mmCIF file of C-alpha atoms in Angstrom:
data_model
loop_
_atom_site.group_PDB
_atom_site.id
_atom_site.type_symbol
_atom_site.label_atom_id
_atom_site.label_comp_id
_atom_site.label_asym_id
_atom_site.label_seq_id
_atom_site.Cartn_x
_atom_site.Cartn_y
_atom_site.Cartn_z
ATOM 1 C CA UNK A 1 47.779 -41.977 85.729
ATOM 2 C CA UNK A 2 49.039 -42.163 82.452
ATOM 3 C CA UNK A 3 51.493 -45.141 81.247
ATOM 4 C CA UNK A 4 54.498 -45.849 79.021
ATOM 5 C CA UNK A 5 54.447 -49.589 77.530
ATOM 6 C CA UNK A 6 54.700 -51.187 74.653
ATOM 7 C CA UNK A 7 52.374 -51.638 72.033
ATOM 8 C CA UNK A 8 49.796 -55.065 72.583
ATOM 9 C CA UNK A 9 47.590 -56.444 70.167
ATOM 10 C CA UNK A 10 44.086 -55.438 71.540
ATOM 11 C CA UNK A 11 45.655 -51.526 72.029
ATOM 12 C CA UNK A 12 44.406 -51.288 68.202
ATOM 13 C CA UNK A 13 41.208 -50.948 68.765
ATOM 14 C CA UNK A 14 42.094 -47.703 70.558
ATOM 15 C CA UNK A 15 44.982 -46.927 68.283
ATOM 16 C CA UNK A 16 43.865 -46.558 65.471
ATOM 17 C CA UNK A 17 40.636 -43.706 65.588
ATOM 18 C CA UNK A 18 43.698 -41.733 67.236
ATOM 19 C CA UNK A 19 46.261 -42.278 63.761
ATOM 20 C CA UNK A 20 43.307 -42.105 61.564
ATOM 21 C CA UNK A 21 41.866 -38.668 62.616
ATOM 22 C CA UNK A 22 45.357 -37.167 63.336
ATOM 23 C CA UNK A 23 45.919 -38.131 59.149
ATOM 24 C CA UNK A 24 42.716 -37.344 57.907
ATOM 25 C CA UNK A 25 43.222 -33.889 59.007
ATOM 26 C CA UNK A 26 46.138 -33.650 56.694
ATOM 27 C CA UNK A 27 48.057 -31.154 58.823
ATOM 28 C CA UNK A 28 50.959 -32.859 60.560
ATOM 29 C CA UNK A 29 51.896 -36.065 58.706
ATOM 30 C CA UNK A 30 52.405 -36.982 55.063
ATOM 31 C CA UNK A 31 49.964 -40.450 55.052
ATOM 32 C CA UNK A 32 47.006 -39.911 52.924
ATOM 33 C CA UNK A 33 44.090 -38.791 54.704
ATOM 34 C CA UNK A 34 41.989 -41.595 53.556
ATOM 35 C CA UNK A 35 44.608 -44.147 54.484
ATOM 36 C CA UNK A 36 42.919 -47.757 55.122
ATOM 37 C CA UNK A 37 43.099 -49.643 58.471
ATOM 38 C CA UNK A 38 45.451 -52.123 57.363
ATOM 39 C CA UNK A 39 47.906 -49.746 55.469
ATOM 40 C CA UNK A 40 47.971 -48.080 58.597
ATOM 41 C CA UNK A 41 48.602 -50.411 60.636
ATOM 42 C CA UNK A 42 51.765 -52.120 58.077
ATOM 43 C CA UNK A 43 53.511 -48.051 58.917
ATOM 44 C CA UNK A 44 52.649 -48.053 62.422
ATOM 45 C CA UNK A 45 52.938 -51.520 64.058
ATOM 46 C CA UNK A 46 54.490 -53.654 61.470
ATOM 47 C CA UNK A 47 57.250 -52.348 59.737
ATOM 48 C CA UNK A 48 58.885 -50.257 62.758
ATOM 49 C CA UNK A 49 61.325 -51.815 65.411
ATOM 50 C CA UNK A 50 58.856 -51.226 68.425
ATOM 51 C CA UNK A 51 55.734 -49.386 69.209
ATOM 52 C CA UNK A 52 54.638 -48.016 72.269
ATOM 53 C CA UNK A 53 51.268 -46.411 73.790
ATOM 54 C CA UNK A 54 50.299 -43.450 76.168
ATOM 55 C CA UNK A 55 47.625 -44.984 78.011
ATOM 56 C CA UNK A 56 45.676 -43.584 80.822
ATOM 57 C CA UNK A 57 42.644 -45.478 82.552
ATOM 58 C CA UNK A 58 42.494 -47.777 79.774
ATOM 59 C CA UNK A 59 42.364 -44.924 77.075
ATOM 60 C CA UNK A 60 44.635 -44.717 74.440
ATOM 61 C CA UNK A 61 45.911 -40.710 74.473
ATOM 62 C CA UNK A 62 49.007 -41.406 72.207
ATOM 63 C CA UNK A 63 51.170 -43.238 70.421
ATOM 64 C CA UNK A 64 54.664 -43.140 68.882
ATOM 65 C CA UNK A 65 57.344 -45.567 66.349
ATOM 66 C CA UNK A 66 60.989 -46.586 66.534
ATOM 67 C CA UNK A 67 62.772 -47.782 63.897
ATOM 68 C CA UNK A 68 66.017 -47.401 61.906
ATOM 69 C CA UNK A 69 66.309 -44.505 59.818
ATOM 70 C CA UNK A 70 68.280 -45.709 57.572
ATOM 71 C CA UNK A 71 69.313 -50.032 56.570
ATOM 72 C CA UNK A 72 73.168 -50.720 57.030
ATOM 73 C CA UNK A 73 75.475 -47.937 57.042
ATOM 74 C CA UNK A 74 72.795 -45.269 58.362
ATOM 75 C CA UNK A 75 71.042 -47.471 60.913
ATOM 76 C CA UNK A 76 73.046 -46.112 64.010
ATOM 77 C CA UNK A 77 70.239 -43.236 63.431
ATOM 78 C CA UNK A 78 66.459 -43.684 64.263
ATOM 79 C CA UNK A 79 62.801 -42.429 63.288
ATOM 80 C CA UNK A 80 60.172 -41.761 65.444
ATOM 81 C CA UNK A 81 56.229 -40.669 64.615
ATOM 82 C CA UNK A 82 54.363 -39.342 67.568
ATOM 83 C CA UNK A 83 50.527 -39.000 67.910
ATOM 84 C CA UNK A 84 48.630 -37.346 70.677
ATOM 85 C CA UNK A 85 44.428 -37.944 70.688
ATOM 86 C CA UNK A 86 42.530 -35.007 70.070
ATOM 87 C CA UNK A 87 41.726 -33.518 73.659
ATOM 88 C CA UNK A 88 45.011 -34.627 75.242
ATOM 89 C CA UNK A 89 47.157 -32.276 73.732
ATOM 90 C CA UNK A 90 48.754 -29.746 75.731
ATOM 91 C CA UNK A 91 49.192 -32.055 78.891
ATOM 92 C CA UNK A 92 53.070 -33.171 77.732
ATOM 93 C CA UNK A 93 51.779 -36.456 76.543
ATOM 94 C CA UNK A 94 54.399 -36.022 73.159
ATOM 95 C CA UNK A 95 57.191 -34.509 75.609
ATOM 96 C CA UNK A 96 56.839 -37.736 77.651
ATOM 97 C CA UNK A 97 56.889 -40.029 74.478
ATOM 98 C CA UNK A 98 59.648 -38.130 73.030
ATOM 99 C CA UNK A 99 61.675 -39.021 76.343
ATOM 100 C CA UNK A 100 60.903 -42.392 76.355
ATOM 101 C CA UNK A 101 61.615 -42.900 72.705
ATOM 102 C CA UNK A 102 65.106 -41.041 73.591
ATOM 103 C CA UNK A 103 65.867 -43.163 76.415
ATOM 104 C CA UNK A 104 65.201 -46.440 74.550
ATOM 105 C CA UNK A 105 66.760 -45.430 71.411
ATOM 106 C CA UNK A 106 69.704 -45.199 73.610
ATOM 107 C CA UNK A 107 69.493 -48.361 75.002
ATOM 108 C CA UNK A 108 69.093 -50.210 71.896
ATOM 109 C CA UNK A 109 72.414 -48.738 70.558
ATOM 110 C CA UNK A 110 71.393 -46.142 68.374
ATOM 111 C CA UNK A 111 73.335 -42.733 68.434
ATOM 112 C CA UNK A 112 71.340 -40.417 67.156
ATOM 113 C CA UNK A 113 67.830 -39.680 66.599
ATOM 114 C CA UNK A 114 66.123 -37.735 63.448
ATOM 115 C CA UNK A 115 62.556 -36.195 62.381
ATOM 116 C CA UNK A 116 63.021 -36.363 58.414
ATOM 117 C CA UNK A 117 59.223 -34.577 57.811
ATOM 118 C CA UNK A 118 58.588 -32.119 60.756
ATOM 119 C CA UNK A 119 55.115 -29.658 58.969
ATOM 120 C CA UNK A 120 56.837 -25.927 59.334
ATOM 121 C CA UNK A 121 53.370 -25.096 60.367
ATOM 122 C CA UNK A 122 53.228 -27.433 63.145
ATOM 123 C CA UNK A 123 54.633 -24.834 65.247
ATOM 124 C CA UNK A 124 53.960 -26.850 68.727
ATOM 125 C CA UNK A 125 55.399 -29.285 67.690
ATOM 126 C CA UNK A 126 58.827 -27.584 66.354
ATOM 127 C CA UNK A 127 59.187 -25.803 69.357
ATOM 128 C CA UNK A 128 58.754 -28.869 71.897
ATOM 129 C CA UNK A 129 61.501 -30.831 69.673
ATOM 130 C CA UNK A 130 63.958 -28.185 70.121
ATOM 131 C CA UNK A 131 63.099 -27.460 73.353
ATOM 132 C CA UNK A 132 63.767 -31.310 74.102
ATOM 133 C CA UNK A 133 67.349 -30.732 72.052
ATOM 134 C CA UNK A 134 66.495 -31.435 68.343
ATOM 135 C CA UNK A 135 67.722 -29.146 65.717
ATOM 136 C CA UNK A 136 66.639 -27.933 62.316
ATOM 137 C CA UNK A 137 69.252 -29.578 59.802
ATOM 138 C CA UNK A 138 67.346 -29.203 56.968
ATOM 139 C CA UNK A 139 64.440 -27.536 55.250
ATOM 140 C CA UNK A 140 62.380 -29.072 51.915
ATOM 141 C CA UNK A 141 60.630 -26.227 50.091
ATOM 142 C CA UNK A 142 56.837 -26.721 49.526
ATOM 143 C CA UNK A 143 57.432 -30.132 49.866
ATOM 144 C CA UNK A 144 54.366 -30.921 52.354
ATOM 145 C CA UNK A 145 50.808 -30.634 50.644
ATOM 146 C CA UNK A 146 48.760 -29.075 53.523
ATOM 147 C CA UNK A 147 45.125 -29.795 53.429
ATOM 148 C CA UNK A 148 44.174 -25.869 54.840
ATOM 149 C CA UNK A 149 47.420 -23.935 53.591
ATOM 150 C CA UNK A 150 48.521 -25.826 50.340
ATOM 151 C CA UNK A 151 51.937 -26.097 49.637
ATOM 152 C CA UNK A 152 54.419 -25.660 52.989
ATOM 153 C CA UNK A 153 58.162 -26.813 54.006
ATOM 154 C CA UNK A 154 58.584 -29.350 55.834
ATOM 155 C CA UNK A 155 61.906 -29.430 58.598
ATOM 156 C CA UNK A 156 64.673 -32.019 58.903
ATOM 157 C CA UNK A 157 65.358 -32.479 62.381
ATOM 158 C CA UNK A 158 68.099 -33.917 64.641
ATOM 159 C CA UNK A 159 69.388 -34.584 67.664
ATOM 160 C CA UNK A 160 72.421 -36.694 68.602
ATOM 161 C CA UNK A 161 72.130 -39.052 71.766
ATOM 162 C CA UNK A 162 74.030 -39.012 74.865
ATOM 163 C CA UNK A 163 75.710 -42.511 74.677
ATOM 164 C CA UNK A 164 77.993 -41.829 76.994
ATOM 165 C CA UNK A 165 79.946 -43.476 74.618
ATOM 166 C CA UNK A 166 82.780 -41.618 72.484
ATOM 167 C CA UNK A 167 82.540 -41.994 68.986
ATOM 168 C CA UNK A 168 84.921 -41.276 66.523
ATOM 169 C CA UNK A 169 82.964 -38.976 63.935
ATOM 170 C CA UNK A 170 84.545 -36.788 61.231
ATOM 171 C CA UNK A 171 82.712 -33.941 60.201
ATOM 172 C CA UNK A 172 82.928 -32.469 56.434
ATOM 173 C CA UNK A 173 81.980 -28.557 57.067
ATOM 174 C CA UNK A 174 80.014 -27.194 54.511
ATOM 175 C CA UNK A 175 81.862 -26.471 50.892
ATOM 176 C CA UNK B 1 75.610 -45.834 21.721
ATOM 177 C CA UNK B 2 74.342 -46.162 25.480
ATOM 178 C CA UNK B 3 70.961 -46.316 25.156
ATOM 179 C CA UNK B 4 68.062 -45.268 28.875
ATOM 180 C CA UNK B 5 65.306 -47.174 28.806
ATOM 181 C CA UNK B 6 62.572 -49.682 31.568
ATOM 182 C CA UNK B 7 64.454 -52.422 33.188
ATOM 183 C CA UNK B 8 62.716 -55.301 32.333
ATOM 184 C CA UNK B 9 63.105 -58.748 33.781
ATOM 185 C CA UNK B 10 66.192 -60.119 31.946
ATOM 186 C CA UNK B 11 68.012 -56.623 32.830
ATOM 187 C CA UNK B 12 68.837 -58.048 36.091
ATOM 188 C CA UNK B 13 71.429 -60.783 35.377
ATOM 189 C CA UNK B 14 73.584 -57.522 34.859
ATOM 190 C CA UNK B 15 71.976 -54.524 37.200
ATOM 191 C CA UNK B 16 72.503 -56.969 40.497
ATOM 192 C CA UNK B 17 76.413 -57.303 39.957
ATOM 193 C CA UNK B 18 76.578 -53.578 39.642
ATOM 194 C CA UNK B 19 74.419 -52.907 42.886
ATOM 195 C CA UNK B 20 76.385 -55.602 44.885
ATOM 196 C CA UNK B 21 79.612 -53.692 44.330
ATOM 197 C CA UNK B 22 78.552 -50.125 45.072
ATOM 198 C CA UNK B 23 76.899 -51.128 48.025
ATOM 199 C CA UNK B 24 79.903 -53.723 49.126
ATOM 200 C CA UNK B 25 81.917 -50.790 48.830
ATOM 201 C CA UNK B 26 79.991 -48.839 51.997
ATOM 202 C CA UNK B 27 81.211 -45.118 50.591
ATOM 203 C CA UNK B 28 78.074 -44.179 48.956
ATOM 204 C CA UNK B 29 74.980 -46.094 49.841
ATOM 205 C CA UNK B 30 73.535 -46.968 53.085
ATOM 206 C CA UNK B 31 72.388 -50.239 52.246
ATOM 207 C CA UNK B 32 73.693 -53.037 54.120
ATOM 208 C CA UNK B 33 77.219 -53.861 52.266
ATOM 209 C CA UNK B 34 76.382 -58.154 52.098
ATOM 210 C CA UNK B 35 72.722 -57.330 51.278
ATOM 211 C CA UNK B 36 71.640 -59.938 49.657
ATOM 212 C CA UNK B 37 70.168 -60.173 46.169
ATOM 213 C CA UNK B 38 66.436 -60.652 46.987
ATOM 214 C CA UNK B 39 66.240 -57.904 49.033
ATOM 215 C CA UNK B 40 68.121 -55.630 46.648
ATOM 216 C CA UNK B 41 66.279 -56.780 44.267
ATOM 217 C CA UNK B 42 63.274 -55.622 46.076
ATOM 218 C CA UNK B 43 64.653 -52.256 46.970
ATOM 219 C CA UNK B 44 65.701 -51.797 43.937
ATOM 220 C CA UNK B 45 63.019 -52.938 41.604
ATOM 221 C CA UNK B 46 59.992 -53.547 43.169
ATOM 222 C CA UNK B 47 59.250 -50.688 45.498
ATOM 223 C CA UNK B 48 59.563 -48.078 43.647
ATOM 224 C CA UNK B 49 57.712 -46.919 40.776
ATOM 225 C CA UNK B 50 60.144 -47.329 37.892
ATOM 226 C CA UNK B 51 63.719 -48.479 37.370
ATOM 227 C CA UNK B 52 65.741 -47.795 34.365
ATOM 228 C CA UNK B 53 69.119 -49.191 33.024
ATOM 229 C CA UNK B 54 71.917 -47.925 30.861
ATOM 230 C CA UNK B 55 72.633 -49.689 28.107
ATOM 231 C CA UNK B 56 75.591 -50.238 25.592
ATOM 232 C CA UNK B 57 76.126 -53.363 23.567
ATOM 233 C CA UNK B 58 74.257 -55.106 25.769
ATOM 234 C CA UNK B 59 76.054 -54.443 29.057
ATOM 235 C CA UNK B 60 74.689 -52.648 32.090
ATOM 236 C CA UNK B 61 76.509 -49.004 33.365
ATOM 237 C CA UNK B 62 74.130 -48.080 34.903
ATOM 238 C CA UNK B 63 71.051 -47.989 36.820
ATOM 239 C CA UNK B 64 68.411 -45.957 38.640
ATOM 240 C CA UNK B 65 64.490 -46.076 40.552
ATOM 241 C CA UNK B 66 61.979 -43.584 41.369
ATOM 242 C CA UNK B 67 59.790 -43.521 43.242
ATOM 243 C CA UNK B 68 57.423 -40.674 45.815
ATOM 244 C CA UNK B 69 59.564 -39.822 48.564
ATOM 245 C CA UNK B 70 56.779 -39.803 50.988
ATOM 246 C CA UNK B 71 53.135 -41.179 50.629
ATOM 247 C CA UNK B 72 49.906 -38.907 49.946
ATOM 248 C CA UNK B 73 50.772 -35.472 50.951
ATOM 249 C CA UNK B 74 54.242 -35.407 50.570
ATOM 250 C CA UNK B 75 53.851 -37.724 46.978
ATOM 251 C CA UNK B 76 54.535 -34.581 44.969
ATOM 252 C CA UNK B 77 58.247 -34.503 45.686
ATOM 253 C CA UNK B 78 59.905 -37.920 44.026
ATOM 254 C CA UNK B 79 63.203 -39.757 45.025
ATOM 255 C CA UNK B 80 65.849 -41.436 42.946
ATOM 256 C CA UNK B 81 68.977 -43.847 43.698
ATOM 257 C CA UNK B 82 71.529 -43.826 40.711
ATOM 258 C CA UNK B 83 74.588 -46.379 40.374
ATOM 259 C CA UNK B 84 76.952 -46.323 37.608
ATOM 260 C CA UNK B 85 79.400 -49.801 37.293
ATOM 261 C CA UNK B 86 83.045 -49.330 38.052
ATOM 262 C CA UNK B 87 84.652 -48.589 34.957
ATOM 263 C CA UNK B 88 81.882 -46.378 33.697
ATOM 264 C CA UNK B 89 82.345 -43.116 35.705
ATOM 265 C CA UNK B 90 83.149 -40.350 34.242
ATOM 266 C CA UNK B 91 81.594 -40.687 30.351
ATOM 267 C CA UNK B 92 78.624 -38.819 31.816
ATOM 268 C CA UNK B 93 76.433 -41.121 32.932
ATOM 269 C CA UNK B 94 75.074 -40.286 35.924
ATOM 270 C CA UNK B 95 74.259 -36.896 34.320
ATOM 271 C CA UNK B 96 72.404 -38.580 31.910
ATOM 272 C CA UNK B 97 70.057 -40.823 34.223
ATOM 273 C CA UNK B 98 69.651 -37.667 35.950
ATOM 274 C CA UNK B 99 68.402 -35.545 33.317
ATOM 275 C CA UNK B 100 66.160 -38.868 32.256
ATOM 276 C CA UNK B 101 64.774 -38.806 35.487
ATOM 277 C CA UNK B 102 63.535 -35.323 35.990
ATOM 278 C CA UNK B 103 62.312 -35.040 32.169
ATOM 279 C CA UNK B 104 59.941 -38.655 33.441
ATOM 280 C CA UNK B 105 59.305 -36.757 36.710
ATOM 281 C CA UNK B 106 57.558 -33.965 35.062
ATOM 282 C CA UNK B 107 55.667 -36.525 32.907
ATOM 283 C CA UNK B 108 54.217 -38.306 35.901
ATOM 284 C CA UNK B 109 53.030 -35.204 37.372
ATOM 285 C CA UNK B 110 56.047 -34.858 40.517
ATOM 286 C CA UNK B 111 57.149 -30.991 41.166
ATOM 287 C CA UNK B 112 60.335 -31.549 43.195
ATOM 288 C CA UNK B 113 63.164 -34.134 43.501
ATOM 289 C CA UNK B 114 64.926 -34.792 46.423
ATOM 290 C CA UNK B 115 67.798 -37.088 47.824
ATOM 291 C CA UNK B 116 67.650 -37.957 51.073
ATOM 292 C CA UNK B 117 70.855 -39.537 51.424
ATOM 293 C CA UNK B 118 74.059 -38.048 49.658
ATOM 294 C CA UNK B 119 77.226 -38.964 51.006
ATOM 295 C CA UNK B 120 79.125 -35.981 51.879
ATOM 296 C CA UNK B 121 82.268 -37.565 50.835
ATOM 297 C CA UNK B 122 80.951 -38.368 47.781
ATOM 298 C CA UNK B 123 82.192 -35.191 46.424
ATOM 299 C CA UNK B 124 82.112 -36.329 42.653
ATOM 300 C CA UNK B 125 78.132 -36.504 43.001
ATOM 301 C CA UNK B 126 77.458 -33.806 45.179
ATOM 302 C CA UNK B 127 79.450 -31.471 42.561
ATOM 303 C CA UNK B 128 76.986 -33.170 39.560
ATOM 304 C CA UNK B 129 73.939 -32.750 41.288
ATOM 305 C CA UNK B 130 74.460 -28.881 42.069
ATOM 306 C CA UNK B 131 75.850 -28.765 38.644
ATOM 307 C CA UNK B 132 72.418 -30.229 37.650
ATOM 308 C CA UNK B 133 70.536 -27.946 39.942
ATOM 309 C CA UNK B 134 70.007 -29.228 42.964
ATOM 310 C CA UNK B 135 71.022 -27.448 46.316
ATOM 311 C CA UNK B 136 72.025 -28.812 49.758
ATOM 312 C CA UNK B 137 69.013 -28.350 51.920
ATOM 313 C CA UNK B 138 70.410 -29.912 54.698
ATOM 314 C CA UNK B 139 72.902 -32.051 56.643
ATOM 315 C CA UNK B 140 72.884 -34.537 58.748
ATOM 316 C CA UNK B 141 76.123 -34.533 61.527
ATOM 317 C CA UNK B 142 77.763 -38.186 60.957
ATOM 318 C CA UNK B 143 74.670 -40.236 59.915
ATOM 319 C CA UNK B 144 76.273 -42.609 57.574
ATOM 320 C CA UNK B 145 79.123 -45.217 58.898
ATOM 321 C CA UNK B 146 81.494 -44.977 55.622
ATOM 322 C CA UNK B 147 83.752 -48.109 55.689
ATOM 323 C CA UNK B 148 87.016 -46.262 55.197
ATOM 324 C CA UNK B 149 86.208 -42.970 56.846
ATOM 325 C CA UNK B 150 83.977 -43.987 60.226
ATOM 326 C CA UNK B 151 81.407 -41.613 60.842
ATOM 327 C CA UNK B 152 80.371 -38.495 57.860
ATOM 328 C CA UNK B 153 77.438 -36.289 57.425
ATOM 329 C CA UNK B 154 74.876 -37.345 54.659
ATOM 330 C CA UNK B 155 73.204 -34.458 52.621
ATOM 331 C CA UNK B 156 69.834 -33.629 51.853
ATOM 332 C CA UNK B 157 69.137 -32.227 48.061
ATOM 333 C CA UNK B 158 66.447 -30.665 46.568
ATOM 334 C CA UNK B 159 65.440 -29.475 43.023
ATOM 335 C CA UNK B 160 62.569 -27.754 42.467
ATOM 336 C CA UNK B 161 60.799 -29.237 38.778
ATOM 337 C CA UNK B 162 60.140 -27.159 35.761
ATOM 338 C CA UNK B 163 56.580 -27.969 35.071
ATOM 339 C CA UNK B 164 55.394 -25.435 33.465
ATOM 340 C CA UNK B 165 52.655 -25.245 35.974
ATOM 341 C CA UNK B 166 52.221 -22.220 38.435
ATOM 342 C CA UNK B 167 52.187 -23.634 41.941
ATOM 343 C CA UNK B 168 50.383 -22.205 44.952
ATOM 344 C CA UNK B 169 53.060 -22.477 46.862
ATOM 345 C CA UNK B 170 52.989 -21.124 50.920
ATOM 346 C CA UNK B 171 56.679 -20.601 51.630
ATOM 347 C CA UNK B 172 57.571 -20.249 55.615
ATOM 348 C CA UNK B 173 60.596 -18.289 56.472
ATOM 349 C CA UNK B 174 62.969 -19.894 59.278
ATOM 350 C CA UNK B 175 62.259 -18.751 62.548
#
């Protein structure tokens, strides 16, 4: 049965083979592919609010972030990074992280949650964010350096939260 | 004459008083508005890559790092946070840290700028930068908390570099 919880100290061990081949393959996420243990480690466990694992039978099968997007005046908006292990994709492993990050982004107050470097090429994994309510709000030409394709965009996307909380927002259409 | 050159060390005495105010102000940056100086300092100066000042007579106008907006395969694109003091605006100085910063760009080998961050209120600087060629890429629904105005979008902008260098460049089309 596969678990939900947060991040623990001895999870590394099983942590980090799953961050360091997802990055070495230089498809999905922008970290160098020869990124070091502890550099790794600093992005995903240190500097973020909260970890978490997907852990099933003592495995580690995935793995996601939470932090502020943005300090001060932008910090009502979180960041997330998802990984899923090679061999336990396509089981809804990064549906059910997505979720969880949702529901606890929610619970820590923030009001909105946002991808800033979504790989156009990662097609799975555009799809399941809008599927789970995310939009594109943005698009960076060329800006992603794919290891197989070269140069690709990468997406901006977002998705406000249900706070079930009004908030007064004004919103500046486009000029 | 206002001279653009490296902050060095003594430079700070006058950059910090002209960070503290733009940020206290909450309308343009979302850095905490009572950040404190260390930890502009290290925002400021020591994360990113360079940090130049604007000089006249000895007094700082202005200000302004770069630095890779992402790590390894996103390193190609850089990012940049201008200030100019209050009672500066308007002589053109923004402009000119601008045009400083893509022409050092080039020379350190980046293809593409982007801002992450540009407060859609801010209309003074979103008018420069498409003036100076950058377009709005995207936009993100209420994400910074201006003090006066509650809740406004924040813009992404991109310029694509003149480098003189062909790019392979592997363009996807929106779905």
């Amino acid at each position: 049965m596969l678990t939900l919880r947060p991040f623990r100290d001895p999870d590394w061990a099983g942590v980090w083979p799953v961050l360091q081949a997802t990055f070495a393959a230089g498809e999905t996420y922008s970290f160098p592919p020869d990124i070091g243990e502890a550099e790794a480690r600093k992005t995903w466990i240190d500097v973020p609010m909260a970890t978490f694992v997907a852990e099933e039978d003592g495995r580690i099968l995935g793995t996601y972030f939470i932090k502020p997007n943005q300090p001060g005046l932008g910090a009502h908006v979180c960041n997330c990074g998802y990984v899923v292990a090679a061999g336990a994709e396509g089981r809804g492993i990064a549906a059910q992280m997505c979720e969880h990050s949702q529901r606890w982004a929610v619970e820590h107050g923030f009001l909105a949650m946002q991808f800033n470097f979504v790989v156009s090429t990662n097609e799975r994994a555009v799809r399941l964010w809008e599927r789970l309510g995310f939009s594109v709000v943005g698009r960076l030409p060329g800006a992603f350096r794919h290891r197989r394709l070269g140069y690709v965009d990468a997406l901006v996307m977002f998705k406000a939260l249900a706070t079930g909380e009004a908030r007064e927002t004004v919103y500046h259409p486009p000029p």
